[in-house]
Amino acid sequence: MCTACSPHAPGSTVDLGAQYITRSPQRAGLHGRFYDELLALGLLKPLTSPIEGMVVKEGECNFVAPQGVSSIIKHYLKESGADVCFGHRVTRVDLRDDRWEVSTETGHPERFDLVVFTMPAPRILQLQGDVANLISECQRRQLESVSYSSRYALGLFYEAGTKIDVPWAGQYITSNPCIRFISIDNKKRNIESPDVGPSLVVHTTVPFGVTHMEHSTEDVQELILQQLETVLPGLPRPAATKCQRWRHSQVTNAAANSHGQLTLHVKPFLVCGGDAFTQSNFDGCITSALCVVEALKKHI
């Protein structure tokens, strides 16, 4: 749920990950309060712009985030009162005096009473320290069973006044080996303004992503732009670009028998949550979050 900003015009943004949020009829009642809150705050609104090729199942409702999907994450972090630290990549987790000592690539270790992991399952298995030995063989198999699709996203930012003359706000592409989805992002979110240039996002196909996953983003960006010219000939030159590698894009197989979370250790408490234990959509995130909270409540 990543929203990128143009380096030249902060008001120009583009969603590089989730494009819209789908509420399933099965979860509408259970998760209704979350949607109601976000709608009331204006962080979500119904998707009304045309998305060509989108399959809508009976009873589903689709929403967009006018301020970008990252605004949803920022809202929940603000509500939590959490002290958020960016750029602290965790490399090892050790047991120290009945607490967790968490070490990062840079900086000194810190100790915590409990730890919640929400990173992709392969990243959990790469952690060093005591945590690597505390994971049981059964738990390891569960984490190893999680699989992901891989793809790239390319965001393009244009100067104010630029016209992209297409009848849709988004389009699923089925006839290109590289490009799977295109969105005129500000049009999709109904935030078009004469003062802010349009933004466009391209999602690649999974086979293209897998094939080029270890290539440089500069080289991949050039390949995507070449293919984009064949799909949308005559696009103006963007003022800025942002190429995002999604090594762990969407879960294709979730951890078996995990019930929304996986408790790795009880005292001190260590639990894993996220789409690896449900599914890669907003309803899956809520389901896992609620399961993690229930697990925490039993042991605090």
GROMACS .gro file of C-alpha atoms in nm:
model
  300
    1MET     CA    1   0.000   0.000   0.000
    2CYS     CA    2   0.258   0.244  -0.128
    3THR     CA    3   0.187   0.594  -0.261
    4ALA     CA    4   0.471   0.779  -0.431
    5CYS     CA    5   0.496   1.158  -0.468
    6SER     CA    6   0.642   1.347  -0.760
    7PRO     CA    7   0.978   1.503  -0.665
    8HIS     CA    8   0.875   1.818  -0.855
    9ALA     CA    9   0.511   1.854  -0.745
   10PRO     CA   10   0.418   1.714  -0.401
   11GLY     CA   11   0.049   1.728  -0.493
   12SER     CA   12   0.106   1.475  -0.770
   13THR     CA   13   0.090   1.121  -0.633
   14VAL     CA   14   0.057   0.768  -0.765
   15ASP     CA   15  -0.037   0.439  -0.601
   16LEU     CA   16   0.234   0.187  -0.685
   17GLY     CA   17   0.073  -0.111  -0.510
   18ALA     CA   18  -0.296  -0.163  -0.433
   19GLN     CA   19  -0.509   0.021  -0.690
   20TYR     CA   20  -0.848  -0.007  -0.526
   21ILE     CA   21  -0.999  -0.185  -0.228
   22THR     CA   22  -1.263  -0.452  -0.270
   23ARG     CA   23  -1.503  -0.533   0.012
   24SER     CA   24  -1.637  -0.886  -0.021
   25PRO     CA   25  -1.999  -0.955   0.072
   26GLN     CA   26  -1.881  -1.230   0.308
   27ARG     CA   27  -1.686  -0.977   0.515
   28ALA     CA   28  -1.915  -0.675   0.481
   29GLY     CA   29  -2.080  -0.732   0.820
   30LEU     CA   30  -1.775  -0.842   1.017
   31HIS     CA   31  -1.551  -0.567   0.878
   32GLY     CA   32  -1.819  -0.304   0.825
   33ARG     CA   33  -1.697  -0.075   1.104
   34PHE     CA   34  -1.355  -0.042   0.942
   35TYR     CA   35  -1.503   0.059   0.607
   36ASP     CA   36  -1.758   0.291   0.772
   37GLU     CA   37  -1.483   0.474   0.960
   38LEU     CA   38  -1.262   0.519   0.653
   39LEU     CA   39  -1.558   0.635   0.442
   40ALA     CA   40  -1.668   0.883   0.710
   41LEU     CA   41  -1.316   1.029   0.725
   42GLY     CA   42  -1.298   1.058   0.346
   43LEU     CA   43  -1.004   0.816   0.331
   44LEU     CA   44  -1.214   0.587   0.114
   45LYS     CA   45  -1.483   0.663  -0.139
   46PRO     CA   46  -1.667   0.445  -0.391
   47LEU     CA   47  -1.483   0.369  -0.714
   48THR     CA   48  -1.689   0.531  -0.987
   49SER     CA   49  -1.430   0.578  -1.263
   50PRO     CA   50  -1.432   0.322  -1.547
   51ILE     CA   51  -1.182   0.036  -1.517
   52GLU     CA   52  -1.183  -0.165  -1.839
   53GLY     CA   53  -1.149  -0.541  -1.795
   54MET     CA   54  -1.224  -0.538  -1.421
   55VAL     CA   55  -1.427  -0.837  -1.305
   56VAL     CA   56  -1.675  -0.747  -1.031
   57LYS     CA   57  -1.831  -1.040  -0.847
   58GLU     CA   58  -2.185  -1.025  -0.713
   59GLY     CA   59  -2.209  -0.831  -0.388
   60GLU     CA   60  -1.860  -0.680  -0.406
   61CYS     CA   61  -1.801  -0.308  -0.350
   62ASN     CA   62  -1.491  -0.130  -0.476
   63PHE     CA   63  -1.337   0.179  -0.319
   64VAL     CA   64  -1.047   0.415  -0.392
   65ALA     CA   65  -0.837   0.621  -0.154
   66PRO     CA   66  -0.850   0.988  -0.270
   67GLN     CA   67  -0.526   1.070  -0.084
   68GLY     CA   68  -0.355   0.749  -0.195
   69VAL     CA   69  -0.369   0.406  -0.033
   70SER     CA   70  -0.082   0.494   0.202
   71SER     CA   71  -0.319   0.740   0.372
   72ILE     CA   72  -0.502   0.440   0.520
   73ILE     CA   73  -0.182   0.309   0.677
   74LYS     CA   74  -0.090   0.656   0.805
   75HIS     CA   75  -0.435   0.685   0.964
   76TYR     CA   76  -0.400   0.360   1.158
   77LEU     CA   77  -0.045   0.438   1.269
   78LYS     CA   78  -0.158   0.779   1.392
   79GLU     CA   79  -0.453   0.628   1.577
   80SER     CA   80  -0.227   0.371   1.741
   81GLY     CA   81   0.002   0.633   1.893
   82ALA     CA   82   0.297   0.424   1.777
   83ASP     CA   83   0.644   0.573   1.755
   84VAL     CA   84   0.721   0.491   1.392
   85CYS     CA   85   1.084   0.449   1.280
   86PHE     CA   86   1.169   0.414   0.911
   87GLY     CA   87   1.494   0.280   0.768
   88HIS     CA   88   1.549   0.034   1.053
   89ARG     CA   89   1.581  -0.301   0.880
   90VAL     CA   90   1.570  -0.579   1.138
   91THR     CA   91   1.843  -0.840   1.091
   92ARG     CA   92   1.831  -1.049   1.411
   93VAL     CA   93   1.611  -1.116   1.712
   94ASP     CA   94   1.752  -1.267   2.034
   95LEU     CA   95   1.616  -1.367   2.375
   96ARG     CA   96   1.762  -1.154   2.655
   97ASP     CA   97   1.631  -1.173   3.015
   98ASP     CA   98   1.279  -1.276   2.907
   99ARG     CA   99   1.259  -0.996   2.652
  100TRP     CA  100   1.329  -0.971   2.282
  101GLU     CA  101   1.645  -0.793   2.175
  102VAL     CA  102   1.595  -0.664   1.821
  103SER     CA  103   1.898  -0.565   1.614
  104THR     CA  104   1.900  -0.368   1.290
  105GLU     CA  105   2.152  -0.323   1.008
  106THR     CA  106   2.257   0.005   1.168
  107GLY     CA  107   2.223   0.132   1.523
  108HIS     CA  108   2.217  -0.029   1.865
  109PRO     CA  109   1.988  -0.321   1.969
  110GLU     CA  110   1.663  -0.244   2.149
  111ARG     CA  111   1.463  -0.464   2.387
  112PHE     CA  112   1.088  -0.526   2.373
  113ASP     CA  113   0.829  -0.715   2.578
  114LEU     CA  114   0.662  -0.853   2.266
  115VAL     CA  115   0.720  -0.851   1.892
  116VAL     CA  116   0.481  -0.867   1.595
  117PHE     CA  117   0.621  -0.960   1.253
  118THR     CA  118   0.426  -0.851   0.944
  119MET     CA  119   0.701  -0.879   0.682
  120PRO     CA  120   0.683  -1.140   0.402
  121ALA     CA  121   0.740  -1.496   0.523
  122PRO     CA  122   1.078  -1.538   0.344
  123ARG     CA  123   1.209  -1.234   0.536
  124ILE     CA  124   1.112  -1.396   0.866
  125LEU     CA  125   1.309  -1.707   0.772
  126GLN     CA  126   1.614  -1.493   0.689
  127LEU     CA  127   1.633  -1.341   1.038
  128GLN     CA  128   1.937  -1.432   1.245
  129GLY     CA  129   1.974  -1.484   1.618
  130ASP     CA  130   1.778  -1.697   1.865
  131VAL     CA  131   1.457  -1.659   1.669
  132ALA     CA  132   1.597  -1.880   1.393
  133ASN     CA  133   1.638  -2.168   1.640
  134LEU     CA  134   1.308  -2.108   1.820
  135ILE     CA  135   1.099  -2.165   1.509
  136SER     CA  136   0.976  -2.525   1.524
  137GLU     CA  137   1.003  -2.758   1.226
  138CYS     CA  138   0.625  -2.742   1.180
  139GLN     CA  139   0.627  -2.361   1.189
  140ARG     CA  140   0.919  -2.349   0.947
  141ARG     CA  141   0.726  -2.567   0.702
  142GLN     CA  142   0.427  -2.335   0.734
  143LEU     CA  143   0.640  -2.029   0.660
  144GLU     CA  144   0.820  -2.203   0.374
  145SER     CA  145   0.485  -2.297   0.218
  146VAL     CA  146   0.394  -1.930   0.158
  147SER     CA  147   0.448  -1.824  -0.202
  148TYR     CA  148   0.421  -1.486  -0.372
  149SER     CA  149   0.387  -1.340  -0.718
  150SER     CA  150   0.651  -1.087  -0.827
  151ARG     CA  151   0.610  -0.784  -1.048
  152TYR     CA  152   0.723  -0.428  -1.112
  153ALA     CA  153   0.525  -0.106  -1.091
  154LEU     CA  154   0.624   0.209  -1.277
  155GLY     CA  155   0.483   0.546  -1.177
  156LEU     CA  156   0.494   0.834  -1.426
  157PHE     CA  157   0.441   1.197  -1.328
  158TYR     CA  158   0.350   1.460  -1.588
  159GLU     CA  159   0.355   1.839  -1.598
  160ALA     CA  160   0.039   2.033  -1.515
  161GLY     CA  161  -0.177   2.077  -1.823
  162THR     CA  162  -0.071   1.746  -1.981
  163LYS     CA  163  -0.361   1.561  -2.146
  164ILE     CA  164  -0.382   1.180  -2.158
  165ASP     CA  165  -0.680   1.127  -2.384
  166VAL     CA  166  -0.824   0.784  -2.304
  167PRO     CA  167  -1.187   0.698  -2.215
  168TRP     CA  168  -1.094   0.494  -1.907
  169ALA     CA  169  -0.928   0.555  -1.571
  170GLY     CA  170  -0.776   0.208  -1.559
  171GLN     CA  171  -0.739  -0.084  -1.795
  172TYR     CA  172  -0.641  -0.447  -1.759
  173ILE     CA  173  -0.419  -0.555  -2.049
  174THR     CA  174  -0.431  -0.917  -2.170
  175SER     CA  175  -0.236  -0.896  -2.494
  176ASN     CA  176   0.105  -0.768  -2.380
  177PRO     CA  177   0.387  -0.985  -2.238
  178CYS     CA  178   0.508  -0.703  -2.014
  179ILE     CA  179   0.210  -0.488  -1.908
  180ARG     CA  180  -0.088  -0.620  -1.712
  181PHE     CA  181  -0.255  -0.303  -1.581
  182ILE     CA  182  -0.249   0.071  -1.649
  183SER     CA  183  -0.417   0.344  -1.448
  184ILE     CA  184  -0.445   0.718  -1.492
  185ASP     CA  185  -0.416   0.741  -1.119
  186ASN     CA  186  -0.557   1.087  -1.047
  187LYS     CA  187  -0.850   1.010  -1.279
  188LYS     CA  188  -0.914   0.679  -1.103
  189ARG     CA  189  -0.925   0.861  -0.768
  190ASN     CA  190  -1.135   1.151  -0.905
  191ILE     CA  191  -0.880   1.413  -0.801
  192GLU     CA  192  -0.807   1.569  -1.141
  193SER     CA  193  -0.693   1.931  -1.113
  194PRO     CA  194  -0.568   2.190  -1.365
  195ASP     CA  195  -0.293   2.280  -1.117
  196VAL     CA  196  -0.151   1.928  -1.084
  197GLY     CA  197  -0.031   1.714  -1.371
  198PRO     CA  198  -0.170   1.365  -1.427
  199SER     CA  199   0.002   1.057  -1.292
  200LEU     CA  200   0.004   0.714  -1.449
  201VAL     CA  201   0.097   0.374  -1.308
  202VAL     CA  202   0.188   0.057  -1.495
  203HIS     CA  203   0.188  -0.288  -1.336
  204THR     CA  204   0.380  -0.558  -1.516
  205THR     CA  205   0.274  -0.916  -1.568
  206VAL     CA  206   0.402  -1.170  -1.317
  207PRO     CA  207   0.610  -1.364  -1.577
  208PHE     CA  208   0.785  -1.040  -1.674
  209GLY     CA  209   0.845  -0.961  -1.308
  210VAL     CA  210   0.990  -1.303  -1.235
  211THR     CA  211   1.215  -1.295  -1.542
  212HIS     CA  212   1.357  -0.950  -1.462
  213MET     CA  213   1.348  -0.956  -1.081
  214GLU     CA  214   1.728  -0.939  -1.043
  215HIS     CA  215   1.780  -0.677  -1.315
  216SER     CA  216   1.843  -0.313  -1.234
  217THR     CA  217   1.532  -0.098  -1.198
  218GLU     CA  218   1.681   0.141  -1.457
  219ASP     CA  219   1.695  -0.135  -1.719
  220VAL     CA  220   1.350  -0.264  -1.628
  221GLN     CA  221   1.203   0.085  -1.646
  222GLU     CA  222   1.334   0.124  -2.000
  223LEU     CA  223   1.176  -0.206  -2.105
  224ILE     CA  224   0.841  -0.107  -1.953
  225LEU     CA  225   0.848   0.233  -2.127
  226GLN     CA  226   0.916   0.063  -2.460
  227GLN     CA  227   0.614  -0.164  -2.415
  228LEU     CA  228   0.399   0.125  -2.289
  229GLU     CA  229   0.463   0.307  -2.616
  230THR     CA  230   0.307   0.014  -2.804
  231VAL     CA  231   0.001   0.011  -2.575
  232LEU     CA  232  -0.045   0.391  -2.553
  233PRO     CA  233   0.138   0.543  -2.850
  234GLY     CA  234   0.232   0.908  -2.831
  235LEU     CA  235   0.237   0.950  -2.454
  236PRO     CA  236   0.421   1.271  -2.357
  237ARG     CA  237   0.754   1.251  -2.182
  238PRO     CA  238   0.706   1.229  -1.803
  239ALA     CA  239   0.857   1.492  -1.574
  240ALA     CA  240   0.956   1.221  -1.325
  241THR     CA  241   0.934   0.845  -1.278
  242LYS     CA  242   0.938   0.595  -0.993
  243CYS     CA  243   1.009   0.227  -1.057
  244GLN     CA  244   0.912  -0.010  -0.776
  245ARG     CA  245   1.028  -0.372  -0.751
  246TRP     CA  246   0.765  -0.587  -0.577
  247ARG     CA  247   0.960  -0.904  -0.500
  248HIS     CA  248   0.676  -1.014  -0.271
  249SER     CA  249   0.374  -0.874  -0.449
  250GLN     CA  250   0.065  -1.083  -0.373
  251VAL     CA  251   0.033  -1.407  -0.181
  252THR     CA  252  -0.045  -1.696  -0.413
  253ASN     CA  253  -0.039  -1.960  -0.137
  254ALA     CA  254  -0.097  -1.861   0.226
  255ALA     CA  255   0.047  -2.051   0.522
  256ALA     CA  256  -0.157  -2.365   0.586
  257ASN     CA  257  -0.358  -2.394   0.910
  258SER     CA  258  -0.241  -2.056   1.039
  259HIS     CA  259  -0.585  -1.905   1.110
  260GLY     CA  260  -0.478  -1.549   1.037
  261GLN     CA  261  -0.165  -1.551   1.252
  262LEU     CA  262   0.123  -1.773   1.360
  263THR     CA  263   0.244  -1.756   1.721
  264LEU     CA  264   0.614  -1.843   1.722
  265HIS     CA  265   0.681  -1.798   2.096
  266VAL     CA  266   0.464  -1.737   2.403
  267LYS     CA  267   0.691  -1.601   2.679
  268PRO     CA  268   0.804  -1.349   2.568
  269PHE     CA  269   0.538  -1.320   2.300
  270LEU     CA  270   0.626  -1.330   1.930
  271VAL     CA  271   0.356  -1.349   1.666
  272CYS     CA  272   0.347  -1.328   1.285
  273GLY     CA  273   0.061  -1.162   1.097
  274GLY     CA  274  -0.018  -1.020   0.756
  275ASP     CA  275  -0.139  -1.143   0.421
  276ALA     CA  276   0.093  -1.449   0.438
  277PHE     CA  277  -0.164  -1.592   0.680
  278THR     CA  278  -0.481  -1.481   0.502
  279GLN     CA  279  -0.496  -1.325   0.155
  280SER     CA  280  -0.355  -1.019  -0.022
  281ASN     CA  281  -0.639  -0.771   0.008
  282PHE     CA  282  -0.773  -0.527   0.267
  283ASP     CA  283  -1.019  -0.779   0.410
  284GLY     CA  284  -0.727  -1.021   0.453
  285CYS     CA  285  -0.531  -0.752   0.637
  286ILE     CA  286  -0.820  -0.685   0.875
  287THR     CA  287  -0.875  -1.057   0.936
  288SER     CA  288  -0.509  -1.109   1.026
  289ALA     CA  289  -0.501  -0.796   1.245
  290LEU     CA  290  -0.803  -0.915   1.445
  291CYS     CA  291  -0.649  -1.262   1.484
  292VAL     CA  292  -0.319  -1.114   1.605
  293VAL     CA  293  -0.505  -0.901   1.861
  294GLU     CA  294  -0.694  -1.205   1.991
  295ALA     CA  295  -0.369  -1.400   2.023
  296LEU     CA  296  -0.209  -1.108   2.210
  297LYS     CA  297  -0.503  -1.072   2.449
  298LYS     CA  298  -0.469  -1.437   2.555
  299HIS     CA  299  -0.106  -1.394   2.660
  300ILE     CA  300  -0.080  -1.040   2.800
   0.00000   0.00000   0.00000
